[in-house]
Coordinates of N, CA and C in Angstrom, one line a residue:
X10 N 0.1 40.2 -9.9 CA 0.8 39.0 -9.5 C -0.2 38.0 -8.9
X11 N 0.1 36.7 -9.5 CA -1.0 35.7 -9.0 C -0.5 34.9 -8.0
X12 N -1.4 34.8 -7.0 CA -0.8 34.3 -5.7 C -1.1 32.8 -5.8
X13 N 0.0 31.9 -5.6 CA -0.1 30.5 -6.0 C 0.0 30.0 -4.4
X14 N -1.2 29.1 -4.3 CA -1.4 28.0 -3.4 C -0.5 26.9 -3.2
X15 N 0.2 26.2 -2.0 CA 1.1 25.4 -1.9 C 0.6 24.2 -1.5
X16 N 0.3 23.1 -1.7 CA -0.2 21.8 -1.7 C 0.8 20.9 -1.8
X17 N 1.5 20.8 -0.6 CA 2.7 19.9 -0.3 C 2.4 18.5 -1.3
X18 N 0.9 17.8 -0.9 CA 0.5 16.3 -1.7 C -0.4 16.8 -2.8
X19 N 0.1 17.8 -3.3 CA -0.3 18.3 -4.3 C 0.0 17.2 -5.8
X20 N 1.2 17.2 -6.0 CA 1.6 16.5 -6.7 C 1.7 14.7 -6.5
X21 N 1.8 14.4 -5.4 CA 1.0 12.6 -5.2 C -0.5 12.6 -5.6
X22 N -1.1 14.1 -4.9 CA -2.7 13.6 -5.5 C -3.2 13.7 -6.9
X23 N -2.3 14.8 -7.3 CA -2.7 14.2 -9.6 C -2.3 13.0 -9.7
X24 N -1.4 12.6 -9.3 CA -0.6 11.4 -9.8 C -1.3 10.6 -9.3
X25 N -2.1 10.5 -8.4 CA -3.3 8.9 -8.3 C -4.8 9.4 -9.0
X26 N -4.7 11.0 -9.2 CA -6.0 10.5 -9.6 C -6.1 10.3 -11.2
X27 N -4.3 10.7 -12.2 CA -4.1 10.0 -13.4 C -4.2 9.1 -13.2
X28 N -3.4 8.0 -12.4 CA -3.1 6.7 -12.1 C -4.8 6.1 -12.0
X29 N -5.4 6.7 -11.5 CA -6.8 6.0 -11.3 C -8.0 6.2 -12.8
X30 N -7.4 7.3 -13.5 CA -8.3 7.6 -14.3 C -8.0 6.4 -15.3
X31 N -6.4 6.4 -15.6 CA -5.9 5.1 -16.5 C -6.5 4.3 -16.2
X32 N -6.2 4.0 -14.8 CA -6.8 2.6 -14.3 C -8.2 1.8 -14.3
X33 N -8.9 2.8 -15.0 CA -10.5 2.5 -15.0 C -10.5 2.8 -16.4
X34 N -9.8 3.0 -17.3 CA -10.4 2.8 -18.7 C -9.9 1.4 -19.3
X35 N -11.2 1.1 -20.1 CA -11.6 -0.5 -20.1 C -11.5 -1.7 -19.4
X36 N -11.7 -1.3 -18.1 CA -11.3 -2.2 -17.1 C -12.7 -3.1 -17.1
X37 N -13.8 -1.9 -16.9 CA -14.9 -2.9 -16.5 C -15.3 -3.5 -17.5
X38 N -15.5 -2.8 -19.2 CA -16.1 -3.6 -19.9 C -15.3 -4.4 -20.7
X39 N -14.1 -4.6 -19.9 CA -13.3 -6.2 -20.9 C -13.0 -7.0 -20.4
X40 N -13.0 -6.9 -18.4 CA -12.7 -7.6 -17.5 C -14.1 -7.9 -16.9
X41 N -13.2 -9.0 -16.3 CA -15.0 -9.9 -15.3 C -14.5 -9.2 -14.0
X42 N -13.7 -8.7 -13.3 CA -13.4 -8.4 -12.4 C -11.9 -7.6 -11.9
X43 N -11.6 -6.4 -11.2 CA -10.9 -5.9 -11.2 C -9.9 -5.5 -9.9
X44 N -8.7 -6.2 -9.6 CA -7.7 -6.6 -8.6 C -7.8 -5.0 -7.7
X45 N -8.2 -5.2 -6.8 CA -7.8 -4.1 -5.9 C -6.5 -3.7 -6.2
X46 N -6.4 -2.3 -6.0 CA -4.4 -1.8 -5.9 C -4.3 -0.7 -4.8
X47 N -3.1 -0.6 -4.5 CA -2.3 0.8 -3.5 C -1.2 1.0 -4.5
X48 N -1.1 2.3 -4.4 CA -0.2 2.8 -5.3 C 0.4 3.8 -4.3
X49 N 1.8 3.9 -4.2 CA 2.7 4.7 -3.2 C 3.8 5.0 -4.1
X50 N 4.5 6.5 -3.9 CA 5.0 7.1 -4.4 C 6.0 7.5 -3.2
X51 N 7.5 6.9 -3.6 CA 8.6 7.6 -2.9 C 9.2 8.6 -3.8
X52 N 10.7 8.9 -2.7 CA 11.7 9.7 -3.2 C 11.8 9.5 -5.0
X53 N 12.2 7.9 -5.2 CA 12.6 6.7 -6.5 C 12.0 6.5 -7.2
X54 N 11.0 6.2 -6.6 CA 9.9 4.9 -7.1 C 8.5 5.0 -7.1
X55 N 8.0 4.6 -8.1 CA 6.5 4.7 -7.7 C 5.7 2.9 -7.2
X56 N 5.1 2.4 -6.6 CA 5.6 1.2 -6.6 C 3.7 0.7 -6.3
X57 N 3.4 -0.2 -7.3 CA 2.3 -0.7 -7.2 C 1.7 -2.3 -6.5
X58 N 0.8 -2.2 -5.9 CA 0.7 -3.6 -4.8 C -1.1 -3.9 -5.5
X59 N -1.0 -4.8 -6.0 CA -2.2 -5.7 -6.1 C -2.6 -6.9 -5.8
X60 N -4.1 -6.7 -5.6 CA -4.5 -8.3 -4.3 C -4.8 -8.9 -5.7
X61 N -4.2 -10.2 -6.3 CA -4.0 -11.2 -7.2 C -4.3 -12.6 -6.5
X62 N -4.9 -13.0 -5.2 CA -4.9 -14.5 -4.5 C -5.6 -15.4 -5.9
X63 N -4.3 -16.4 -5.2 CA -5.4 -17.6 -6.6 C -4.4 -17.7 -7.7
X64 N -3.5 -16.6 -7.9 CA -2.8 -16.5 -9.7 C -1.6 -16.9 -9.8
X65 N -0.8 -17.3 -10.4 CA 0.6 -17.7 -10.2 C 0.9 -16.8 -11.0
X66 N 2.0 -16.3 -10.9 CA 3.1 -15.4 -11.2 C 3.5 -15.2 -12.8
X67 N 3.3 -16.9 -12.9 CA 3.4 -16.7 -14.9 C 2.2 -16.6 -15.2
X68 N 1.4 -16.7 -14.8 CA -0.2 -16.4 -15.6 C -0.4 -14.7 -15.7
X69 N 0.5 -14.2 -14.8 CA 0.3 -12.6 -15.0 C 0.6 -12.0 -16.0
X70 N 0.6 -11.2 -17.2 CA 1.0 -10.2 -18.0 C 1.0 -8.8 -17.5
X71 N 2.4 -8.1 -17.4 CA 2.5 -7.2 -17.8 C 3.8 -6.3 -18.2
X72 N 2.4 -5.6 -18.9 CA 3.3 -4.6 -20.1 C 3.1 -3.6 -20.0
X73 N 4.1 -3.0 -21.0 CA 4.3 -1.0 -20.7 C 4.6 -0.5 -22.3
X74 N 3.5 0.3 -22.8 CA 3.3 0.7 -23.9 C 2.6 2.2 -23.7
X75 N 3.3 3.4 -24.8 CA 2.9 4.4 -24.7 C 2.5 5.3 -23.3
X76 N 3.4 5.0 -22.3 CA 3.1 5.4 -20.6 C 2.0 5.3 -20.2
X77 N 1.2 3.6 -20.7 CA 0.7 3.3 -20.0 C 0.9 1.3 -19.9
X78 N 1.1 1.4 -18.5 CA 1.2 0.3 -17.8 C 0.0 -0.6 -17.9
X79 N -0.4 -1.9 -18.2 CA -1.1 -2.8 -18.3 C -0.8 -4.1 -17.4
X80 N -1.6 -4.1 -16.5 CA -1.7 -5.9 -15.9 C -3.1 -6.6 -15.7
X81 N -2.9 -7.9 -16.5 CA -3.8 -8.6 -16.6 C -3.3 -10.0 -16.4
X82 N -4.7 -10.6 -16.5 CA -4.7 -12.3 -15.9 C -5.8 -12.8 -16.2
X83 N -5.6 -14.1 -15.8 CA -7.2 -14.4 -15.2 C -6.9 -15.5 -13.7
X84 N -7.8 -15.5 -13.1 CA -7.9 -16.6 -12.1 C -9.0 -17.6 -12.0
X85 N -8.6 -18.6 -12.3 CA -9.2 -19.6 -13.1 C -10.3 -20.2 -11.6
X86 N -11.7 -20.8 -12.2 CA -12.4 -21.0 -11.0 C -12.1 -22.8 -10.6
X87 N -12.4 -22.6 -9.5 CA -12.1 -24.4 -9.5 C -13.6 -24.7 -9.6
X88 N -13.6 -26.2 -10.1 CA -15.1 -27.2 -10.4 C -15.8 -27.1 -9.5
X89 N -17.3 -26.7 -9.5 CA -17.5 -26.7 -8.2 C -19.3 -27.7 -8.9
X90 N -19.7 -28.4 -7.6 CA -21.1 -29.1 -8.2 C -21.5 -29.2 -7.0
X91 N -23.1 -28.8 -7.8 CA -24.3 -28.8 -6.6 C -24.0 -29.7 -5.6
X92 N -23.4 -31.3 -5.6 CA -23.1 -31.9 -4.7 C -22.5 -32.1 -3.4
X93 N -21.6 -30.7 -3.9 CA -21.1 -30.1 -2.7 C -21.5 -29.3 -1.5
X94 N -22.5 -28.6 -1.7 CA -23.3 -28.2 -0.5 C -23.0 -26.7 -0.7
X95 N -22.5 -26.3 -1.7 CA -22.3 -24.7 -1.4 C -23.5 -24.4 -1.6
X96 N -23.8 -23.3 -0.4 CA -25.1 -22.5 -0.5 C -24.4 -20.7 -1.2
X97 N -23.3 -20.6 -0.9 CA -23.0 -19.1 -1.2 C -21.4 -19.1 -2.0
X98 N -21.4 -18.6 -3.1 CA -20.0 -18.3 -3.8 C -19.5 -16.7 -3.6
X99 N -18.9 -16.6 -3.1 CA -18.4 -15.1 -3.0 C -16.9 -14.7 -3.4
X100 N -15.9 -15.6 -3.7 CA -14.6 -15.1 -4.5 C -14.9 -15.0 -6.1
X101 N -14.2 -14.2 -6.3 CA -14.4 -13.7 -7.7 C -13.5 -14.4 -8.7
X102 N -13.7 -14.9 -9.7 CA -12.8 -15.5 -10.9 C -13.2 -14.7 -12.0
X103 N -12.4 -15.5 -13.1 CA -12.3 -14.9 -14.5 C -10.8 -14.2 -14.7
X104 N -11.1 -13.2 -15.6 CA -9.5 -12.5 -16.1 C -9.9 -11.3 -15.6
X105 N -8.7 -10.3 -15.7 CA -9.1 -9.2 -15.1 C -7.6 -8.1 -16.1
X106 N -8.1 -7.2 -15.5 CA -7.4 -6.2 -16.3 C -7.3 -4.6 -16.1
X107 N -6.1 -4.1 -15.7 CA -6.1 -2.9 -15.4 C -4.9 -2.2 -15.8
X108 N -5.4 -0.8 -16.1 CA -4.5 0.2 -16.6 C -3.9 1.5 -16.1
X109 N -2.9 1.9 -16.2 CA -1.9 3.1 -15.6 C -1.3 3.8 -16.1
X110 N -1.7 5.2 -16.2 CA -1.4 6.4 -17.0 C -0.2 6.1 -16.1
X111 N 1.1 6.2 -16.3 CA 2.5 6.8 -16.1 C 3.0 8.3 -16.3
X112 N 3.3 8.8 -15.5 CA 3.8 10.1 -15.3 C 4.9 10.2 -16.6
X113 N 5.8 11.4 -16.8 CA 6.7 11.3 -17.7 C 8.4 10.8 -17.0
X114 N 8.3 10.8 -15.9 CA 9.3 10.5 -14.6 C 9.5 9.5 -14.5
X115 N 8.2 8.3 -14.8 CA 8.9 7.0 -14.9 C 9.5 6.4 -15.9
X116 N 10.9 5.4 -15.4 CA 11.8 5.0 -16.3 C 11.1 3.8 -16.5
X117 N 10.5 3.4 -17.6 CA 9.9 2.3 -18.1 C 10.8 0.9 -18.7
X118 N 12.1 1.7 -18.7 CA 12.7 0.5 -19.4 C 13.5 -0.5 -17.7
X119 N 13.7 -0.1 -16.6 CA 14.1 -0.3 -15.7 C 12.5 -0.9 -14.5
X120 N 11.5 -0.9 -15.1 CA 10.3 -1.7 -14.2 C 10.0 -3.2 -13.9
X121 N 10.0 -3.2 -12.4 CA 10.2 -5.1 -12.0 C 9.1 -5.5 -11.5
X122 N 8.8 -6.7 -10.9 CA 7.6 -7.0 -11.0 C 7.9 -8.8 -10.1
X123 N 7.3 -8.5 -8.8 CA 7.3 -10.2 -8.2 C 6.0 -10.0 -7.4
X124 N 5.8 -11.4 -7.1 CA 4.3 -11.8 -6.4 C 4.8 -12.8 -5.1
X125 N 4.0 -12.1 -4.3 CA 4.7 -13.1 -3.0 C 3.0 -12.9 -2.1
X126 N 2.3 -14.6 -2.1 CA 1.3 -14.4 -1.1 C 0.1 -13.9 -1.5
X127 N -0.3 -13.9 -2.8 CA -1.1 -13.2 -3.8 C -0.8 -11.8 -3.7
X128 N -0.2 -11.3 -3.1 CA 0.4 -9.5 -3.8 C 1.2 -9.5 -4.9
X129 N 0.3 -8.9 -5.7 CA 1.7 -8.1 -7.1 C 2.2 -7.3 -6.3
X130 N 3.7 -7.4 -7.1 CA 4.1 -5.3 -6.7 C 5.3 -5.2 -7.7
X131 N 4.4 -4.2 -8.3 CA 5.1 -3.8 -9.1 C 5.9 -2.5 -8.8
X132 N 7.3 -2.2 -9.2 CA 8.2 -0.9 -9.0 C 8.8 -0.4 -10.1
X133 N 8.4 1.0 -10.4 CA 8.3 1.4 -11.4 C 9.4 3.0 -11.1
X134 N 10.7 2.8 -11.3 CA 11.6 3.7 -10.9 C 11.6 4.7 -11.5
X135 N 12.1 6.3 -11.1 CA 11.9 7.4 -11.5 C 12.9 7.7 -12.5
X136 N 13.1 8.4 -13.7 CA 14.0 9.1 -14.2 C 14.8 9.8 -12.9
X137 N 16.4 9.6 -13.5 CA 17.7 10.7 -12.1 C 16.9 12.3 -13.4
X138 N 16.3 13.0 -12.3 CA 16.0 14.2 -12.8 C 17.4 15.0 -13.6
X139 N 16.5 15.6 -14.5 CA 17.6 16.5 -15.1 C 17.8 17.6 -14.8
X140 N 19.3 17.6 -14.0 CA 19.4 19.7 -13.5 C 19.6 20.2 -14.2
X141 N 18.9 21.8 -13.9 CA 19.3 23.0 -14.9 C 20.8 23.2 -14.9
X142 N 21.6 23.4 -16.2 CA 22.9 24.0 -16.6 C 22.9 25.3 -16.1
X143 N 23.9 25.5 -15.4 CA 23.9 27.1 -15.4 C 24.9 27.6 -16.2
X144 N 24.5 28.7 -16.8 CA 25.0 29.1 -18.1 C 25.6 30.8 -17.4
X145 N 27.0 30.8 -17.8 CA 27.5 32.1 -17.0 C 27.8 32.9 -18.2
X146 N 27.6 34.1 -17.5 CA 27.1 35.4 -18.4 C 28.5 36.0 -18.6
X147 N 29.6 36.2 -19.8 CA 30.7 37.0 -19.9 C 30.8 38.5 -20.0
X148 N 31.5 39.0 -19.6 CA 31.7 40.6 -20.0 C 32.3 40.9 -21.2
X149 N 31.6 41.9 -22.6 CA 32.1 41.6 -23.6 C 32.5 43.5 -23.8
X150 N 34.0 43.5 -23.8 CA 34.0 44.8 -23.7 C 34.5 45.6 -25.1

């Protein structure tokens, strides 16, 4: 008999480090830069928050194909000339783009999506799990 280990955040921590493995394929080499995220996982919902400052809400794409989730953009730079006196540019522009393995739990066709303050956040609700039937055994005499 094999004695199985219990890891209460056993199951949150596959699910971010799918969530992160998705999230890093072709990110860097198709994007100029890539939106921080927090990813949290309730009872319902799995529910994604990205720092977007700069982007309006219609400039954002996203979509959900083959359980995986895609959001992209760009944030456009404003004109800037030597005449201005900037010695240092440190905000990041261009388009960006990131991706998200989806568990088989999320209901894809029920996923919403608003931006308030440069945060995305996206909520991506669970399948109502399916219970087991209990199937009762007759006496056949």
């Amino acid at each position: 008999m094999a004695i199985t280990r219990y890891e209460p955040w056993g199951l949150l921590s596959q699910l971010q480090k799918e969530l992160e493995r998705g999230g890093m394929e072709g990110s860097t080499a198709t994007a100029e830069w890539a939106p921080a995220v927090d990813i949290k996982e309730g009872t319902d919902k799995f529910v994604i928050h990205a720092d977007i400052p700069g982007v309006k809400p219609e400039e954002i794409d996203i979509s959900m194909e083959s359980g995986v989730l895609t959001i992209k953009g760009e944030k456009k730079s404003e004109s800037k000339t030597e005449q201005e006196g900037y010695k240092r540019v440190e905000r990041t522009y261009g388009s960006f783009y990131r991706r998200f393995s989806l568990p088989d739990t999320a209901n894809a066709d029920a996923i919403s999506a608003s931006s308030k303050h440069g945060v995305l956040e996206v909520i991506i609700p669970k399948r109502e799990a399916v219970l087991p039937k209990k199937i009762n055994v007759s006496a056949v005499e």
